[in-house]
């Protein structure tokens, strides 16, 4: 009988030092892929405005891209800070190696 597929993201089932899959990272930090998709959407709108010759749409798309990129970077930094703080607050494991 085949084994069940691995869980998408259940911290209690992950082995320590086990590398997470891309889907598990997306469930752990969902704002990063959302920000990336928003950035690509704004970039596409700006490019569509460029192709149509619509300067207003192009400018709005590029400004939206900058905002989306900034929020994505902010989300990455906030996630790093959150998980570092969580790691520091957790009780230390046995280090008698």
JSON list of C-alpha atoms in Angstrom, two decimals:
[
{"chain": "A", "resi": 1, "resn": "UNK", "atom": "CA", "xyz": [0.00, 0.00, 0.00]},
{"chain": "A", "resi": 2, "resn": "UNK", "atom": "CA", "xyz": [1.54, 3.37, -0.98]},
{"chain": "A", "resi": 3, "resn": "UNK", "atom": "CA", "xyz": [2.27, 5.91, 1.73]},
{"chain": "A", "resi": 4, "resn": "UNK", "atom": "CA", "xyz": [0.21, 9.05, 2.14]},
{"chain": "A", "resi": 5, "resn": "UNK", "atom": "CA", "xyz": [1.63, 12.16, 0.43]},
{"chain": "A", "resi": 6, "resn": "UNK", "atom": "CA", "xyz": [3.65, 14.46, 2.69]},
{"chain": "A", "resi": 7, "resn": "UNK", "atom": "CA", "xyz": [1.72, 17.21, 4.49]},
{"chain": "A", "resi": 8, "resn": "UNK", "atom": "CA", "xyz": [1.71, 20.63, 2.88]},
{"chain": "A", "resi": 9, "resn": "UNK", "atom": "CA", "xyz": [2.64, 22.43, 6.07]},
{"chain": "A", "resi": 10, "resn": "UNK", "atom": "CA", "xyz": [2.25, 20.95, 9.51]},
{"chain": "A", "resi": 11, "resn": "UNK", "atom": "CA", "xyz": [5.15, 22.05, 11.71]},
{"chain": "A", "resi": 12, "resn": "UNK", "atom": "CA", "xyz": [4.68, 19.17, 14.14]},
{"chain": "A", "resi": 13, "resn": "UNK", "atom": "CA", "xyz": [5.18, 16.63, 11.35]},
{"chain": "A", "resi": 14, "resn": "UNK", "atom": "CA", "xyz": [8.33, 18.18, 9.89]},
{"chain": "A", "resi": 15, "resn": "UNK", "atom": "CA", "xyz": [11.66, 16.76, 10.90]},
{"chain": "A", "resi": 16, "resn": "UNK", "atom": "CA", "xyz": [14.17, 19.31, 12.19]},
{"chain": "A", "resi": 17, "resn": "UNK", "atom": "CA", "xyz": [16.59, 20.55, 9.51]},
{"chain": "A", "resi": 18, "resn": "UNK", "atom": "CA", "xyz": [14.33, 19.12, 6.77]},
{"chain": "A", "resi": 19, "resn": "UNK", "atom": "CA", "xyz": [14.19, 21.30, 3.68]},
{"chain": "A", "resi": 20, "resn": "UNK", "atom": "CA", "xyz": [10.71, 22.64, 2.92]},
{"chain": "A", "resi": 21, "resn": "UNK", "atom": "CA", "xyz": [9.13, 22.27, -0.51]},
{"chain": "A", "resi": 22, "resn": "UNK", "atom": "CA", "xyz": [7.98, 25.30, -2.47]},
{"chain": "A", "resi": 23, "resn": "UNK", "atom": "CA", "xyz": [4.32, 24.66, -1.58]},
{"chain": "A", "resi": 24, "resn": "UNK", "atom": "CA", "xyz": [5.19, 24.37, 2.11]},
{"chain": "A", "resi": 25, "resn": "UNK", "atom": "CA", "xyz": [7.02, 27.72, 1.92]},
{"chain": "A", "resi": 26, "resn": "UNK", "atom": "CA", "xyz": [3.95, 29.26, 0.26]},
{"chain": "A", "resi": 27, "resn": "UNK", "atom": "CA", "xyz": [1.70, 28.02, 3.08]},
{"chain": "A", "resi": 28, "resn": "UNK", "atom": "CA", "xyz": [4.19, 29.15, 5.72]},
{"chain": "A", "resi": 29, "resn": "UNK", "atom": "CA", "xyz": [4.62, 32.66, 4.26]},
{"chain": "A", "resi": 30, "resn": "UNK", "atom": "CA", "xyz": [1.62, 33.34, 1.99]},
{"chain": "A", "resi": 31, "resn": "UNK", "atom": "CA", "xyz": [2.27, 37.07, 1.49]},
{"chain": "A", "resi": 32, "resn": "UNK", "atom": "CA", "xyz": [5.38, 36.49, -0.60]},
{"chain": "A", "resi": 33, "resn": "UNK", "atom": "CA", "xyz": [3.70, 34.67, -3.53]},
{"chain": "A", "resi": 34, "resn": "UNK", "atom": "CA", "xyz": [0.73, 37.06, -3.31]},
{"chain": "A", "resi": 35, "resn": "UNK", "atom": "CA", "xyz": [3.11, 40.03, -3.57]},
{"chain": "A", "resi": 36, "resn": "UNK", "atom": "CA", "xyz": [4.94, 38.42, -6.48]},
{"chain": "A", "resi": 37, "resn": "UNK", "atom": "CA", "xyz": [1.67, 37.88, -8.35]},
{"chain": "A", "resi": 38, "resn": "UNK", "atom": "CA", "xyz": [0.60, 41.47, -7.65]},
{"chain": "A", "resi": 39, "resn": "UNK", "atom": "CA", "xyz": [3.96, 42.71, -8.96]},
{"chain": "A", "resi": 40, "resn": "UNK", "atom": "CA", "xyz": [3.62, 40.66, -12.14]},
{"chain": "A", "resi": 41, "resn": "UNK", "atom": "CA", "xyz": [0.03, 41.89, -12.58]},
{"chain": "A", "resi": 42, "resn": "UNK", "atom": "CA", "xyz": [1.04, 45.54, -12.30]},
{"chain": "A", "resi": 43, "resn": "UNK", "atom": "CA", "xyz": [4.01, 45.00, -14.60]},
{"chain": "A", "resi": 44, "resn": "UNK", "atom": "CA", "xyz": [1.73, 43.36, -17.16]},
{"chain": "A", "resi": 45, "resn": "UNK", "atom": "CA", "xyz": [-0.72, 46.27, -16.96]},
{"chain": "A", "resi": 46, "resn": "UNK", "atom": "CA", "xyz": [2.12, 48.73, -17.46]},
{"chain": "A", "resi": 47, "resn": "UNK", "atom": "CA", "xyz": [3.43, 46.76, -20.41]},
{"chain": "A", "resi": 48, "resn": "UNK", "atom": "CA", "xyz": [-0.07, 46.60, -21.93]},
{"chain": "A", "resi": 49, "resn": "UNK", "atom": "CA", "xyz": [-0.29, 50.38, -21.59]},
{"chain": "A", "resi": 50, "resn": "UNK", "atom": "CA", "xyz": [3.08, 50.69, -23.33]},
{"chain": "A", "resi": 51, "resn": "UNK", "atom": "CA", "xyz": [1.93, 48.51, -26.23]},
{"chain": "A", "resi": 52, "resn": "UNK", "atom": "CA", "xyz": [-1.33, 50.45, -26.58]},
{"chain": "A", "resi": 53, "resn": "UNK", "atom": "CA", "xyz": [0.39, 53.81, -26.32]},
{"chain": "A", "resi": 54, "resn": "UNK", "atom": "CA", "xyz": [-1.68, 54.67, -23.24]},
{"chain": "A", "resi": 55, "resn": "UNK", "atom": "CA", "xyz": [0.72, 56.69, -21.08]},
{"chain": "A", "resi": 56, "resn": "UNK", "atom": "CA", "xyz": [-1.67, 56.96, -18.13]},
{"chain": "A", "resi": 57, "resn": "UNK", "atom": "CA", "xyz": [-2.14, 53.18, -17.88]},
{"chain": "A", "resi": 58, "resn": "UNK", "atom": "CA", "xyz": [1.59, 52.64, -18.33]},
{"chain": "A", "resi": 59, "resn": "UNK", "atom": "CA", "xyz": [2.43, 55.10, -15.54]},
{"chain": "A", "resi": 60, "resn": "UNK", "atom": "CA", "xyz": [-0.17, 53.62, -13.17]},
{"chain": "A", "resi": 61, "resn": "UNK", "atom": "CA", "xyz": [1.11, 50.11, -13.88]},
{"chain": "A", "resi": 62, "resn": "UNK", "atom": "CA", "xyz": [4.70, 51.07, -13.14]},
{"chain": "A", "resi": 63, "resn": "UNK", "atom": "CA", "xyz": [3.74, 52.91, -9.94]},
{"chain": "A", "resi": 64, "resn": "UNK", "atom": "CA", "xyz": [1.67, 49.94, -8.84]},
{"chain": "A", "resi": 65, "resn": "UNK", "atom": "CA", "xyz": [4.63, 47.66, -9.56]},
{"chain": "A", "resi": 66, "resn": "UNK", "atom": "CA", "xyz": [6.88, 49.75, -7.31]},
{"chain": "A", "resi": 67, "resn": "UNK", "atom": "CA", "xyz": [4.30, 49.64, -4.49]},
{"chain": "A", "resi": 68, "resn": "UNK", "atom": "CA", "xyz": [3.76, 45.88, -4.89]},
{"chain": "A", "resi": 69, "resn": "UNK", "atom": "CA", "xyz": [7.50, 45.23, -4.92]},
{"chain": "A", "resi": 70, "resn": "UNK", "atom": "CA", "xyz": [7.97, 47.35, -1.81]},
{"chain": "A", "resi": 71, "resn": "UNK", "atom": "CA", "xyz": [5.21, 45.50, 0.02]},
{"chain": "A", "resi": 72, "resn": "UNK", "atom": "CA", "xyz": [6.69, 42.16, -1.03]},
{"chain": "A", "resi": 73, "resn": "UNK", "atom": "CA", "xyz": [10.12, 43.11, 0.30]},
{"chain": "A", "resi": 74, "resn": "UNK", "atom": "CA", "xyz": [8.50, 44.41, 3.50]},
{"chain": "A", "resi": 75, "resn": "UNK", "atom": "CA", "xyz": [6.64, 41.09, 3.85]},
{"chain": "A", "resi": 76, "resn": "UNK", "atom": "CA", "xyz": [9.86, 39.16, 3.40]},
{"chain": "A", "resi": 77, "resn": "UNK", "atom": "CA", "xyz": [11.65, 41.21, 6.05]},
{"chain": "A", "resi": 78, "resn": "UNK", "atom": "CA", "xyz": [8.71, 40.98, 8.45]},
{"chain": "A", "resi": 79, "resn": "UNK", "atom": "CA", "xyz": [8.59, 37.20, 7.98]},
{"chain": "A", "resi": 80, "resn": "UNK", "atom": "CA", "xyz": [12.31, 36.87, 8.62]},
{"chain": "A", "resi": 81, "resn": "UNK", "atom": "CA", "xyz": [11.99, 38.96, 11.79]},
{"chain": "A", "resi": 82, "resn": "UNK", "atom": "CA", "xyz": [8.94, 37.03, 12.98]},
{"chain": "A", "resi": 83, "resn": "UNK", "atom": "CA", "xyz": [10.50, 33.60, 12.49]},
{"chain": "A", "resi": 84, "resn": "UNK", "atom": "CA", "xyz": [13.81, 34.69, 14.04]},
{"chain": "A", "resi": 85, "resn": "UNK", "atom": "CA", "xyz": [11.95, 35.99, 17.10]},
{"chain": "A", "resi": 86, "resn": "UNK", "atom": "CA", "xyz": [9.91, 32.80, 17.25]},
{"chain": "A", "resi": 87, "resn": "UNK", "atom": "CA", "xyz": [13.10, 30.74, 17.07]},
{"chain": "A", "resi": 88, "resn": "UNK", "atom": "CA", "xyz": [14.70, 32.77, 19.90]},
{"chain": "A", "resi": 89, "resn": "UNK", "atom": "CA", "xyz": [11.61, 32.50, 22.11]},
{"chain": "A", "resi": 90, "resn": "UNK", "atom": "CA", "xyz": [11.30, 28.72, 21.71]},
{"chain": "A", "resi": 91, "resn": "UNK", "atom": "CA", "xyz": [13.02, 26.58, 24.35]},
{"chain": "A", "resi": 92, "resn": "UNK", "atom": "CA", "xyz": [16.45, 25.39, 23.30]},
{"chain": "A", "resi": 93, "resn": "UNK", "atom": "CA", "xyz": [16.72, 21.79, 22.23]},
{"chain": "A", "resi": 94, "resn": "UNK", "atom": "CA", "xyz": [19.20, 19.39, 23.76]},
{"chain": "A", "resi": 95, "resn": "UNK", "atom": "CA", "xyz": [22.63, 20.47, 22.49]},
{"chain": "A", "resi": 96, "resn": "UNK", "atom": "CA", "xyz": [24.75, 17.72, 24.11]},
{"chain": "A", "resi": 97, "resn": "UNK", "atom": "CA", "xyz": [26.22, 16.68, 20.74]}
]
